[in-house]
Coordinates of C-alpha atoms in Angstrom, one line a residue:
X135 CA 10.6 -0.1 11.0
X136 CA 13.9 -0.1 10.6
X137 CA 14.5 -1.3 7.4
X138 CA 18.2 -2.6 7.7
X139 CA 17.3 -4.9 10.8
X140 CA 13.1 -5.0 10.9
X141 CA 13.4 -3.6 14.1
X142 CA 10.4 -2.0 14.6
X143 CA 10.4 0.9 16.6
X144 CA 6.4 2.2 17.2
X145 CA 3.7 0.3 16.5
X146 CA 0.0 1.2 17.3
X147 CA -3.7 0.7 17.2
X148 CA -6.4 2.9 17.8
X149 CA -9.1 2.7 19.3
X150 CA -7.6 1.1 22.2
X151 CA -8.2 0.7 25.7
X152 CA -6.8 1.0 29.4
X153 CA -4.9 -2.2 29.6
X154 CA -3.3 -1.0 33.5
X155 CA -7.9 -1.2 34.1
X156 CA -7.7 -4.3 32.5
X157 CA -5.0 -6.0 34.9
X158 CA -6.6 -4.9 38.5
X159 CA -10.4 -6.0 36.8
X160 CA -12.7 -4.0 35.7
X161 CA -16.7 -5.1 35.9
X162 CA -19.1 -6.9 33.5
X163 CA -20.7 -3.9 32.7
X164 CA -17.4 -2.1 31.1
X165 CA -15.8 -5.8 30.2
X166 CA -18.9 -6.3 28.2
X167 CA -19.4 -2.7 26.6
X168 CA -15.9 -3.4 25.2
X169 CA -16.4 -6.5 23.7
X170 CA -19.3 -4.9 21.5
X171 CA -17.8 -2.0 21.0
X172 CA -17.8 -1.5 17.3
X173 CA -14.2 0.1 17.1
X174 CA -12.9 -3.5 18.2
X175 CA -10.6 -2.1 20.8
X176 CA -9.2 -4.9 21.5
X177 CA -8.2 -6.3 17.8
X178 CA -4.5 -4.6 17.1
X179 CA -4.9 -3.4 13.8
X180 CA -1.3 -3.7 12.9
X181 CA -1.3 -7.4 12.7
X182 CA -4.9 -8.7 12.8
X183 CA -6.7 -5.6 10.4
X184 CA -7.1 -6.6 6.9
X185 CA -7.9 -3.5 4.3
X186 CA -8.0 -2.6 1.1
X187 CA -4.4 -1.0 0.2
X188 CA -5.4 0.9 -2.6
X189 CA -2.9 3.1 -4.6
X190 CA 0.3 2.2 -2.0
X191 CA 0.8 -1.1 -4.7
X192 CA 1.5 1.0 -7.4
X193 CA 5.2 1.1 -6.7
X194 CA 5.2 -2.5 -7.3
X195 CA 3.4 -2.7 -10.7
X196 CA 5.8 -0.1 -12.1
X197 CA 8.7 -2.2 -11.0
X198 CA 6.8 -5.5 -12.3
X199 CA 6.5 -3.6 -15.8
X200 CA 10.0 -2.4 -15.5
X201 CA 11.4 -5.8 -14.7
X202 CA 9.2 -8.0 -17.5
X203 CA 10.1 -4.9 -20.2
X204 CA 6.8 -4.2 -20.9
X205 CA 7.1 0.1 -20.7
X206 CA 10.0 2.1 -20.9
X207 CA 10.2 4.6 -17.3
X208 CA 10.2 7.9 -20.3
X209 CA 7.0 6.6 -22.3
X210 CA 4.0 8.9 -21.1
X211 CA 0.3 7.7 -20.8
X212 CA -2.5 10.0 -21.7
X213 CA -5.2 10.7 -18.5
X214 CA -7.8 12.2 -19.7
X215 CA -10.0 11.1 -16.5
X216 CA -11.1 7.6 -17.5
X217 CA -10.6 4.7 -19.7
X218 CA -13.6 3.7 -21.9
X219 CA -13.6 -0.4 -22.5
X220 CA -15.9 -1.9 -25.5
X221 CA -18.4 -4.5 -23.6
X222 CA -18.7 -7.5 -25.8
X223 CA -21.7 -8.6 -24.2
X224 CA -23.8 -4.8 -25.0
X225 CA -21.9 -2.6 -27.1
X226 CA -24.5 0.3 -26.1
X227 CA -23.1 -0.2 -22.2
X228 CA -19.2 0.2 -22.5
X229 CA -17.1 -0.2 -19.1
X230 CA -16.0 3.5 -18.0
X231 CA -12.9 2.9 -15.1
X232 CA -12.4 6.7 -13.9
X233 CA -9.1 8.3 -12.8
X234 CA -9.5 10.4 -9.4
X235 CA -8.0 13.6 -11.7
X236 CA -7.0 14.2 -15.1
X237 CA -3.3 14.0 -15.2
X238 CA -2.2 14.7 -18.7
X239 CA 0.5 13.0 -20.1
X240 CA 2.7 11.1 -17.8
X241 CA 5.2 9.3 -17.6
X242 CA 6.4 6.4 -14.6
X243 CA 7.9 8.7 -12.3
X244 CA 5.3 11.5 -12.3
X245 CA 2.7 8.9 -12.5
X246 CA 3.6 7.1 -9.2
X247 CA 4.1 10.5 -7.9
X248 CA 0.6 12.2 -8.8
X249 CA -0.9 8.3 -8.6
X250 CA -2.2 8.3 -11.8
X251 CA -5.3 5.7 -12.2
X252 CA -5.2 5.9 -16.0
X253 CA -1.3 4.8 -15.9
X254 CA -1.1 2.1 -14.2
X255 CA -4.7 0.3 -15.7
X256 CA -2.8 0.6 -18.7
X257 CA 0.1 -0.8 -17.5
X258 CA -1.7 -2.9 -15.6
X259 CA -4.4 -4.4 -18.5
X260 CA -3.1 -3.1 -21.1
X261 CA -5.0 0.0 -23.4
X262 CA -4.8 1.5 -26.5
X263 CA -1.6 -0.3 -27.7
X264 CA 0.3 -0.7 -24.5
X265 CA 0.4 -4.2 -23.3
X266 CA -0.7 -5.0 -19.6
X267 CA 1.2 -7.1 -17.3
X268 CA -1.9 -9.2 -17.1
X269 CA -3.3 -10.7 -13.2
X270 CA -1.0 -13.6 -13.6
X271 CA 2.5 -11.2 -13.3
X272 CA 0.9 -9.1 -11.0
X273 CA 0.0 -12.0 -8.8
X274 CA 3.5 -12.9 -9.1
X275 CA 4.7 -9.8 -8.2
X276 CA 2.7 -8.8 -5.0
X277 CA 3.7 -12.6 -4.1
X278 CA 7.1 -11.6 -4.5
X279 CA 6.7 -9.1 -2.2
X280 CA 4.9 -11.3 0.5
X281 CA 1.3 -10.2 0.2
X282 CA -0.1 -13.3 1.4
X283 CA 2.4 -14.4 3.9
X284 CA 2.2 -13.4 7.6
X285 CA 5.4 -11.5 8.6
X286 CA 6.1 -13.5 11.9
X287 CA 6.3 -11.3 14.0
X288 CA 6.3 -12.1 18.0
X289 CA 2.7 -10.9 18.0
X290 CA -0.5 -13.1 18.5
X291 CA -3.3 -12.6 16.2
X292 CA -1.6 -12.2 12.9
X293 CA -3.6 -12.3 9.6
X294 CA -2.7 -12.8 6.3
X295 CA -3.1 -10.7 3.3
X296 CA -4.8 -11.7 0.8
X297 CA -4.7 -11.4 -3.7
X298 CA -7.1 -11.5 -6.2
X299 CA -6.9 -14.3 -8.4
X300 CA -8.7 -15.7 -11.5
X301 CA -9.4 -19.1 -8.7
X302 CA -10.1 -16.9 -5.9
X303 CA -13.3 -15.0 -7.5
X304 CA -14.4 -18.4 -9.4
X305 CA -14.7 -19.4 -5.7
X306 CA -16.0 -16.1 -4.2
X307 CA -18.1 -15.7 -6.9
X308 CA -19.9 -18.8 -7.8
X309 CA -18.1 -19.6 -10.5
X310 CA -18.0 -16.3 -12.2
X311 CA -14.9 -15.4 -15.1
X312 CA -12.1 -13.0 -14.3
X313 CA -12.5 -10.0 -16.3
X314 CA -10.5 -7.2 -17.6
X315 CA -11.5 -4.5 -15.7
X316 CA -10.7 -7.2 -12.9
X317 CA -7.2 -6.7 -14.0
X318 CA -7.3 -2.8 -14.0
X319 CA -9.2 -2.6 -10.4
X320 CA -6.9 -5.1 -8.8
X321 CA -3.8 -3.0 -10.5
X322 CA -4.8 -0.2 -8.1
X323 CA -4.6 -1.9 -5.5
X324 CA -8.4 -2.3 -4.8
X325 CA -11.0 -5.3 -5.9
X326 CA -9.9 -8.3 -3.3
X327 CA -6.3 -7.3 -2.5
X328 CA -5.8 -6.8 1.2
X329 CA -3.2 -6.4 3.3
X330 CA -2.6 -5.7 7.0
X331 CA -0.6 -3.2 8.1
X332 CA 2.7 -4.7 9.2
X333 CA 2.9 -6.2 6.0
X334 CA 2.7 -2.7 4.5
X335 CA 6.0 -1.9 6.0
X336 CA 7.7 -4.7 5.4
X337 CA 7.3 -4.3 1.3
X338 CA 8.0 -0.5 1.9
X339 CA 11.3 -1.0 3.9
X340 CA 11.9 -3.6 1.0
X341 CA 11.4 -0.9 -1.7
X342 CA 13.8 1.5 0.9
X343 CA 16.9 -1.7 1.0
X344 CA 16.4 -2.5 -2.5
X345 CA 15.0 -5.8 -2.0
X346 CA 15.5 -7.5 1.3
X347 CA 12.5 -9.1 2.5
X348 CA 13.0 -8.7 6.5
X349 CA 11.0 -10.0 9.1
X350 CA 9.5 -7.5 11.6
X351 CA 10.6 -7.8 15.3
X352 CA 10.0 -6.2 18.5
X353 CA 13.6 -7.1 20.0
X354 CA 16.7 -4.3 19.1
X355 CA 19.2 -6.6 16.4
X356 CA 21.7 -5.9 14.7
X357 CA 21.6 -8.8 12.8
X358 CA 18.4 -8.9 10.4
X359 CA 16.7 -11.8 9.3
X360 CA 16.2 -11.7 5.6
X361 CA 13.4 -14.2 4.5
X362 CA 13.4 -13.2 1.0
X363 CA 15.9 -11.3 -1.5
X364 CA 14.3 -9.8 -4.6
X365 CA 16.4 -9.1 -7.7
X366 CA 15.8 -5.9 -9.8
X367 CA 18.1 -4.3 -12.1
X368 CA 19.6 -1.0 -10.6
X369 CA 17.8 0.9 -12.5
X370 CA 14.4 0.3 -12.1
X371 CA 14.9 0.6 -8.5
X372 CA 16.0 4.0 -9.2
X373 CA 13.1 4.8 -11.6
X374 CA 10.7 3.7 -9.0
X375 CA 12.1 5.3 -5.7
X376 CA 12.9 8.8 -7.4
X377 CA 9.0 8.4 -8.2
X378 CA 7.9 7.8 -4.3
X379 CA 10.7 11.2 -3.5
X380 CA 8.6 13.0 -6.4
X381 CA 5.3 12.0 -4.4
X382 CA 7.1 14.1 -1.7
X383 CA 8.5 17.0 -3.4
X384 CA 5.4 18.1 -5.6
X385 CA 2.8 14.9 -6.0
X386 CA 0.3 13.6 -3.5
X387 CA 2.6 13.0 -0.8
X388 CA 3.6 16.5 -0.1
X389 CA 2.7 16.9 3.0
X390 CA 5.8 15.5 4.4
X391 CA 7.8 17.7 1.9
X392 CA 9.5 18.9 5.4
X393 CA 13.0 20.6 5.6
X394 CA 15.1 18.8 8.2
X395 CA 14.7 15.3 6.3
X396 CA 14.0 14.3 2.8
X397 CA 11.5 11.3 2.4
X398 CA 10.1 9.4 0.1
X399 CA 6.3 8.3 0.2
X400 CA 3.2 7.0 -1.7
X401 CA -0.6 7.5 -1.0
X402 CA -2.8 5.3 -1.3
X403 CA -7.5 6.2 -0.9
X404 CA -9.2 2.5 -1.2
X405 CA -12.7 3.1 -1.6
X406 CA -15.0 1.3 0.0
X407 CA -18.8 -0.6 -0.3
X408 CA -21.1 -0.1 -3.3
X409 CA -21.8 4.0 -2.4
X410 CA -18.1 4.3 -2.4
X411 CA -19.2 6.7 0.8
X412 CA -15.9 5.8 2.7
X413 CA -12.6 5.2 2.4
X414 CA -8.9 3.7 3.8
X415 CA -6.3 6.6 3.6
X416 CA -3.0 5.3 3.8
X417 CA 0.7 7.0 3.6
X418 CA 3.7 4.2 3.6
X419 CA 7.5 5.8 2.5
X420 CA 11.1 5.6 4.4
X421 CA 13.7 7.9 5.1
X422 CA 16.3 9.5 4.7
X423 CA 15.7 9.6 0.9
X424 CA 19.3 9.2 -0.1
X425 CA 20.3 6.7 2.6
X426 CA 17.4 4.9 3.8
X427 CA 16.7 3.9 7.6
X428 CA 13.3 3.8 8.4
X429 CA 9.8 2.8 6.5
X430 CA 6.4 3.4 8.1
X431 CA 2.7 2.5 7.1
X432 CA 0.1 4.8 8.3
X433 CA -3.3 3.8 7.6
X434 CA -6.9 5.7 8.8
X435 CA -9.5 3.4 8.5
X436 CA -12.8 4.0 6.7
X437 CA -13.1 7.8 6.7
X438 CA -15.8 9.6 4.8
X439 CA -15.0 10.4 1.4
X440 CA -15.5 14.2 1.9
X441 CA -12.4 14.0 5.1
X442 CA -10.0 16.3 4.3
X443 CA -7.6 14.8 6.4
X444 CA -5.3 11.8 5.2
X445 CA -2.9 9.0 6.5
X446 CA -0.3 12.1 4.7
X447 CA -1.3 14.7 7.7
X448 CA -1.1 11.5 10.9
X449 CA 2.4 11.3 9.0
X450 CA 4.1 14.8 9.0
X451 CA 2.5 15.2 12.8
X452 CA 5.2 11.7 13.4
X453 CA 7.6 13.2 11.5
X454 CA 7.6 16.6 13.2
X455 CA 7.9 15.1 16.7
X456 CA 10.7 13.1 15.7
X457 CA 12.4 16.2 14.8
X458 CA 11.8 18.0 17.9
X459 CA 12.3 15.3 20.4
X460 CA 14.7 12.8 18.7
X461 CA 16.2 14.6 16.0
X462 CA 18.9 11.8 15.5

């Protein structure tokens, strides 16, 4: 997408199907075989998939704990791993919330860029002394950012995202409390957040322009149309974007750390179902780094845990093919 207009220049779904087979007719037999196919070849992700966006919504929290003045961007958090939580209800059974890796000290920067669990529960909930943002802010800020609100785009079949709120489980969950460690689950982008793909790159080219909500369209503008400005201070955009390059240049992102452009990126693994067997890899970012003109979202849906292969990897292989065949 380009984030200046919201021209977006590829889009795709996969599995998809032979739409040229489609228009002369094709029998029962294969017209039904699609139908149940489980891959759902004919749902276009982009618009109409809702998933899980994991660890790409960190960006977001650190700017939402920039912006209420809750953390300074130089304070480092300990990761040890996990976070240990005192359960009120059994003391004997405290709530353990693990970290993928322990990180060490960090602070905002390296923790966007090595996605640090630990740092952004804390800055999330709040933990050993830090205050939290708390699910009210960070349901303001991922409304901020259009989470729930279809892009328009000139596309049928749009969804809309979806966030976690203290209402929403009450209703989901038969009248069940909002918890803390609903707070630090939801601040990693998991629990009931969910977001489709377009709207992925529409908050990433809104990091990249510093702001300007755009609405995606298929038709070449010049002339964008800006459905929401957000206001941060200069500097916490910088804190926040130098974080996403850092992803790039040495954190989790760094398989697009390519010589012929510098980007800027974040990762994000939502885990899915009780066995926590699969997962969502996704990559969003925009380049150039130091004059931004395109975001992307990349998302692999539900992958074994044990792939080696990422949204990251689908990424560079775009990013490499632009640089052979449209290096403009």
């Amino acid at each position: 997408m380009d984030v200046n207009t919201g021209e977006i220049l590829a889009l795709t779904s996969y599995p998809e199907y032979d739409q040229n087979a489609m228009t002369h007719g094709v029998n029962q037999q294969t017209f039904d075989a699609l139908v149940k196919s489980g891959g759902k070849p004919f749902l276009n992700r982009v618009v109409g998939g809702l998933y899980t966006p994991g660890s790409i919504v960190k960006p977001i929290l650190a700017l939402a704990a920039l912006d209420e003045k809750i953390i300074s961007p130089d304070k480092e958090i300990l990761s040890t791993g996990s976070i240990t939580v005192s359960n009120p209800y059994d003391p004997d059974k405290p709530s353990v919330f693990g970290d993928w890796k322990a990180h060490g000290w960090t602070a905002m920067r390296e923790a966007i860029a090595v996605s640090s669990d630990t740092y952004f529960y804390t800055i999330g909930g709040g933990f050993g002394g830090q205050k939290g943002l708390g699910i009210g802010l960070i349901d303001k800020y991922f409304k901020m950012f259009m989470f729930e609100e279809p892009t328009g785009i000139e596309l049928l079949g749009e969804a809309e995202g979806l966030i976690p709120t203290p209402e929403w489980k009450a209703e989901k969950f038969d009248g069940d409390v909002w918890r803390l460690g609903d707070t630090y689950i939801t601040a990693i982008g998991q629990y009931g957040t969910q977001l489709t793909p377009i709207e992925a790159v529409r908050f990433a080219a809104a990091i990249a322009n510093k702001g300007k909500v755009l609405k995606p369209t298929l038709l070449a503008s010049s002339t964008p149309t800006i459905v929401r400005s957000i206001s941060f201070r200069d500097g916490d955009w910088k804190v926040v974007r130098e974080g996403m390059r850092e992803s790039v240049t040495y954190g989790t992102s760094a398989g697009l750390n390519v010589p012929y452009v510098k980007a800027a990126g974040k990762t994000g693994t939502a885990e899915l179902g009780a066995g926590k067997k699969y997962v969502h890899s996704w990559s969003i970012g925009f380049f150039p780094y130091d004059n931004p003109r395109y975001a992307w979202a990349v998302i692999m849906e539900k992958g074994p845990t044990s792939n080696t292969v990422g949204a990251t990897s689908v990424m560079r292989q775009v990013l490499d093919w632009i640089s052979v065949y449209a290096p403009e």
